[in-house]
Amino acid sequence: MRFPYATLGRGLLAGLVAGLLLTTVQGIARLWLGVAPPAELLGDRIAPLLTIDQFFGLFGVFGGYNGLKQAGILRGTGGQLAVGVVIAVAVALVIRRSARRGYRLLAILTVAFYAAAVAVLWPILGTNHTGFAPGTGRVVSLAAMAVGFGLFGVAVGVGLRVLGGVAGPAAVPEREMVTAGGGTPPASGGSAEPGGGDERGARDGSGAPAVGRRALLGGVGVGVVGVGLAASTGALGTALYDRSTFPYDGLRVTGPGITPITPNDAFYTVTKNVVDPRVDAGRWSFGVGGAVRTPATYDLAALTRMPETTQETTLMCISNGVGDGLMSNALWTGVPLADLLTAAGPVDDAVEVVLTAVDGYTDTFSIEKALDPTTMLAYRMNGDELPQRHGFPVRLVVPGLYGEKNLKWITRVDVVTYDAEGFYETQGWGPDFVIPTRSTITEPPPAQVSRGSVVGLRGTAFGGDRGVSRVEVSTDDGRTWTDATITYPGTRLSWALWGFDWRPATAGASAVLVRATDGAGGSQIVTDRGIVPTGATGLHRVPVTVL
Ligand SMILES: Nc1nc2c(c(=O)[nH]1)N[C@H]1C(S)=C(S)[C@@H](COP(=O)(O)O)O[C@H]1N2
Ligand SMILES: [Mo]
């Protein structure tokens, strides 16, 4: 049996072109309908299933969260293309013998490809980056995926036909065609490939290779279409890359010159997304449901008509290491979540709320925290419309709990009567997400200072939702402590800023440290504890040599 190079070539080309068509359709759906393609959703599906060690291990392999996101998208898209090619090659091998069987196989494999994607991604198919509520979002995703995979199937079929790889009408026995072409009838029926089975459909009755020329033209045509689709895939990929979160994910606030209120464009940023949602405010709504007596849906106008409050609150990521800058302070304007929950009437045995955002991100916390009047749905940040990257049109602000609980692009709250887990929580973070008191030296001393000089030390102190009552500085590596000046007291829910003018007197190697006391009199935990699984504790220490 001769190796069917021509058939493989046709399958490869048809699969590649059909795969590029699928990718193009997905790119269009992503840009204009906010439908995340499987390559993007797969990461969101897998991330919560990993342990923190595995998750961080992947950071190590791929170069941080950004590297992991890029690798995921590239591999997912490449994998999808590969599956497409495999399907097309399988179909090409069958369809050259029997068109009917080939098309049936194509239909089955195409539906299976779609069904597999739907089955794997089902829990997060409600994701919609333009703001459709999860129920509608799932329908939009299913429809967009059906169009994409459907066109893929059609493209494989058309591609193989144009390339001359489809057997003639099933009624015409293959042996006859071969005979008509002047060849010897095969000894053992259709399974044999005498003298190049690939050419069987490529000869007309006269034996002249007319169809061969047609197939060649077809090949050129398919190639041109393929190049066009590759270009469109590239253009869409570039457009999405330009919108990607790579330039700002992990943005930190560092000294010197930290201001009491962080400007919006300097506010620290963390996101699970490769491309953050761009919510159409007219499409967006906020649903209140689950174990409540009266479920309700609010559009943005309805939400902003409610009595609003403004509150200063500092957010800090659970991954903010001691001395790091994943922490910022802003004035948030919005509506207490409690106002909507109370109107809906949670059942008496309510335990938690499950919050959902348009990017498929979820998180949970206690019903008590949800009913706390300082837990708010914010739609303004420092007086401006909430910026896209910080959750436009509405985000949650939960004072005293780590950043991850502060859902951006939020679209739903469901009251539940059990202990649910959010996106990162299932990796093993927590179970305690209460921000411990922390303090940071944002303007540390230079490595060497001279005796008699004045060294201005500055920094932040943050007590979660307990406020800050005292900040102390040590310039002798923790032996003695002196009160720093609180230059900005902040609020119970925000950081305080402090300053300390140090006049080094004793020469030698030492270190500067800071510690804070929260508003309830609780001391900062001095024990060094890593970020995993409940956030870092310990004192920020900066070595210094006095000359
Ligand atoms: N919808 C959604 N909300 C989210 C996230 C996300 O990826 N998606 N990231 C969370 C994390 S881990 C943090 S620390 C904060 C960061 O908020 P910021 O970028 O506005 O500072 O958003 C939280 N809310
Ligand atoms: Mo975070």
GROMACS .gro file of C-alpha atoms in nm, residues 190-376:
model
  187
  190GLY     CA    1  -1.167  -0.077  -0.271
  191SER     CA    2  -0.921  -0.130   0.008
  192ALA     CA    3  -0.627  -0.169  -0.227
  193GLU     CA    4  -0.444   0.128  -0.370
  194PRO     CA    5  -0.302   0.020  -0.700
  195GLY     CA    6  -0.081   0.271  -0.860
  196GLY     CA    7  -0.188   0.569  -0.657
  197GLY     CA    8  -0.539   0.555  -0.519
  198ASP     CA    9  -0.510   0.928  -0.465
  199GLU     CA   10  -0.548   0.996  -0.831
  200ARG     CA   11  -0.862   0.792  -0.871
  201GLY     CA   12  -1.100   1.082  -0.840
  202ALA     CA   13  -0.865   1.302  -1.033
  203ARG     CA   14  -0.913   1.149  -1.373
  204ASP     CA   15  -1.207   1.189  -1.597
  205GLY     CA   16  -1.351   0.922  -1.822
  206SER     CA   17  -1.111   0.992  -2.104
  207GLY     CA   18  -0.813   0.921  -1.887
  208ALA     CA   19  -0.677   1.275  -1.930
  209PRO     CA   20  -0.563   1.439  -1.605
  210ALA     CA   21  -0.814   1.729  -1.642
  211VAL     CA   22  -0.926   1.703  -1.283
  212GLY     CA   23  -0.564   1.713  -1.182
  213ARG     CA   24  -0.541   2.063  -1.320
  214ARG     CA   25  -0.865   2.152  -1.148
  215ALA     CA   26  -0.728   2.020  -0.821
  216LEU     CA   27  -0.415   2.224  -0.873
  217LEU     CA   28  -0.621   2.538  -0.926
  218GLY     CA   29  -0.826   2.437  -0.622
  219GLY     CA   30  -0.508   2.403  -0.424
  220VAL     CA   31  -0.399   2.750  -0.521
  221GLY     CA   32  -0.743   2.885  -0.431
  222VAL     CA   33  -0.745   2.715  -0.093
  223GLY     CA   34  -0.393   2.840  -0.035
  224VAL     CA   35  -0.495   3.197  -0.110
  225VAL     CA   36  -0.795   3.169   0.123
  226GLY     CA   37  -0.565   3.019   0.383
  227VAL     CA   38  -0.320   3.306   0.358
  228GLY     CA   39  -0.610   3.551   0.388
  229LEU     CA   40  -0.740   3.372   0.697
  230ALA     CA   41  -0.393   3.358   0.846
  231ALA     CA   42  -0.371   3.734   0.796
  232SER     CA   43  -0.713   3.792   0.955
  233THR     CA   44  -0.623   3.564   1.246
  234GLY     CA   45  -0.302   3.760   1.286
  235ALA     CA   46  -0.482   4.094   1.271
  236LEU     CA   47  -0.741   3.986   1.527
  237GLY     CA   48  -0.467   3.841   1.745
  238THR     CA   49  -0.278   4.170   1.728
  239ALA     CA   50  -0.591   4.370   1.814
  240LEU     CA   51  -0.654   4.146   2.112
  241TYR     CA   52  -0.288   4.158   2.213
  242ASP     CA   53  -0.307   4.538   2.210
  243ARG     CA   54  -0.598   4.513   2.453
  244SER     CA   55  -0.426   4.252   2.666
  245THR     CA   56  -0.355   4.293   3.034
  246PHE     CA   57   0.018   4.222   2.997
  247PRO     CA   58   0.129   4.586   3.026
  248TYR     CA   59  -0.057   4.646   3.353
  249ASP     CA   60  -0.124   4.319   3.532
  250GLY     CA   61   0.085   4.322   3.846
  251LEU     CA   62   0.120   4.703   3.849
  252ARG     CA   63   0.251   4.806   4.188
  253VAL     CA   64   0.246   5.122   4.393
  254THR     CA   65   0.594   5.205   4.510
  255GLY     CA   66   0.770   5.498   4.665
  256PRO     CA   67   0.888   5.761   4.678
  257GLY     CA   68   0.604   6.008   4.683
  258ILE     CA   69   0.310   5.788   4.779
  259THR     CA   70  -0.002   6.002   4.803
  260PRO     CA   71  -0.286   5.943   5.050
  261ILE     CA   72  -0.522   5.869   4.763
  262THR     CA   73  -0.376   5.667   4.475
  263PRO     CA   74  -0.453   5.818   4.133
  264ASN     CA   75  -0.665   5.582   3.925
  265ASP     CA   76  -0.399   5.519   3.662
  266ALA     CA   77  -0.141   5.433   3.929
  267PHE     CA   78  -0.368   5.205   4.134
  268TYR     CA   79  -0.224   4.855   4.168
  269THR     CA   80  -0.380   4.605   3.930
  270VAL     CA   81  -0.427   4.229   3.937
  271THR     CA   82  -0.640   4.027   3.698
  272LYS     CA   83  -0.678   3.665   3.597
  273ASN     CA   84  -0.756   3.771   3.241
  274VAL     CA   85  -0.549   3.782   2.923
  275VAL     CA   86  -0.784   4.048   2.790
  276ASP     CA   87  -0.997   4.226   3.048
  277PRO     CA   88  -1.371   4.274   2.994
  278ARG     CA   89  -1.495   4.581   2.809
  279VAL     CA   90  -1.845   4.595   2.939
  280ASP     CA   91  -2.119   4.765   2.742
  281ALA     CA   92  -2.299   4.949   3.023
  282GLY     CA   93  -2.629   4.925   2.836
  283ARG     CA   94  -2.599   4.548   2.815
  284TRP     CA   95  -2.486   4.503   3.174
  285SER     CA   96  -2.712   4.418   3.465
  286PHE     CA   97  -2.672   4.310   3.824
  287GLY     CA   98  -2.869   4.009   3.944
  288VAL     CA   99  -2.960   3.929   4.304
  289GLY     CA  100  -3.069   3.570   4.350
  290GLY     CA  101  -3.009   3.235   4.511
  291ALA     CA  102  -3.163   3.175   4.852
  292VAL     CA  103  -3.364   3.497   4.866
  293ARG     CA  104  -3.736   3.558   4.883
  294THR     CA  105  -3.750   3.810   4.597
  295PRO     CA  106  -3.481   3.782   4.328
  296ALA     CA  107  -3.420   4.104   4.138
  297THR     CA  108  -3.223   4.248   3.849
  298TYR     CA  109  -3.085   4.601   3.835
  299ASP     CA  110  -2.958   4.785   3.533
  300LEU     CA  111  -2.696   5.055   3.580
  301ALA     CA  112  -2.954   5.336   3.584
  302ALA     CA  113  -3.155   5.159   3.854
  303LEU     CA  114  -2.841   5.103   4.060
  304THR     CA  115  -2.719   5.461   4.034
  305ARG     CA  116  -3.066   5.595   4.129
  306MET     CA  117  -3.032   5.435   4.472
  307PRO     CA  118  -2.894   5.636   4.765
  308GLU     CA  119  -2.518   5.641   4.718
  309THR     CA  120  -2.230   5.656   4.960
  310THR     CA  121  -1.864   5.745   4.920
  311GLN     CA  122  -1.603   5.570   5.128
  312GLU     CA  123  -1.227   5.563   5.136
  313THR     CA  124  -1.099   5.207   5.128
  314THR     CA  125  -0.759   5.052   5.070
  315LEU     CA  126  -0.734   4.731   4.869
  316MET     CA  127  -0.450   4.482   4.904
  317CYS     CA  128  -0.382   4.162   4.712
  318ILE     CA  129  -0.328   3.841   4.907
  319SER     CA  130  -0.005   3.807   4.704
  320ASN     CA  131   0.132   4.133   4.838
  321GLY     CA  132   0.458   4.028   4.999
  322VAL     CA  133   0.606   4.220   5.292
  323GLY     CA  134   0.739   4.548   5.155
  324ASP     CA  135   0.569   4.498   4.817
  325GLY     CA  136   0.325   4.737   4.645
  326LEU     CA  137   0.013   4.539   4.550
  327MET     CA  138  -0.188   4.782   4.762
  328SER     CA  139  -0.359   5.115   4.690
  329ASN     CA  140  -0.614   5.354   4.834
  330ALA     CA  141  -0.913   5.518   4.669
  331LEU     CA  142  -1.244   5.690   4.730
  332TRP     CA  143  -1.520   5.459   4.615
  333THR     CA  144  -1.873   5.574   4.539
  334GLY     CA  145  -2.161   5.334   4.509
  335VAL     CA  146  -2.442   5.151   4.682
  336PRO     CA  147  -2.411   4.922   4.986
  337LEU     CA  148  -2.460   4.562   4.872
  338ALA     CA  149  -2.676   4.526   5.184
  339ASP     CA  150  -2.940   4.757   5.035
  340LEU     CA  151  -2.996   4.515   4.747
  341LEU     CA  152  -2.967   4.202   4.960
  342THR     CA  153  -3.209   4.330   5.221
  343ALA     CA  154  -3.460   4.419   4.950
  344ALA     CA  155  -3.433   4.062   4.816
  345GLY     CA  156  -3.465   3.908   5.162
  346PRO     CA  157  -3.204   3.637   5.225
  347VAL     CA  158  -3.343   3.318   5.382
  348ASP     CA  159  -3.282   3.270   5.755
  349ASP     CA  160  -3.022   2.996   5.712
  350ALA     CA  161  -2.815   3.193   5.461
  351VAL     CA  162  -2.443   3.125   5.512
  352GLU     CA  163  -2.254   3.296   5.230
  353VAL     CA  164  -2.286   3.497   4.915
  354VAL     CA  165  -2.142   3.374   4.585
  355LEU     CA  166  -2.039   3.660   4.361
  356THR     CA  167  -1.995   3.630   3.986
  357ALA     CA  168  -1.826   3.865   3.741
  358VAL     CA  169  -1.866   3.883   3.363
  359ASP     CA  170  -1.519   3.729   3.314
  360GLY     CA  171  -1.637   3.412   3.486
  361TYR     CA  172  -1.449   3.501   3.804
  362THR     CA  173  -1.628   3.405   4.125
  363ASP     CA  174  -1.571   3.453   4.493
  364THR     CA  175  -1.753   3.411   4.821
  365PHE     CA  176  -1.772   3.547   5.174
  366SER     CA  177  -2.001   3.533   5.473
  367ILE     CA  178  -2.354   3.673   5.461
  368GLU     CA  179  -2.260   3.890   5.761
  369LYS     CA  180  -1.983   4.055   5.561
  370ALA     CA  181  -2.219   4.091   5.265
  371LEU     CA  182  -2.469   4.273   5.488
  372ASP     CA  183  -2.204   4.499   5.643
  373PRO     CA  184  -2.290   4.856   5.538
  374THR     CA  185  -1.932   4.917   5.418
  375THR     CA  186  -1.944   4.634   5.162
  376MET     CA  187  -2.040   4.822   4.849
   0.00000   0.00000   0.00000
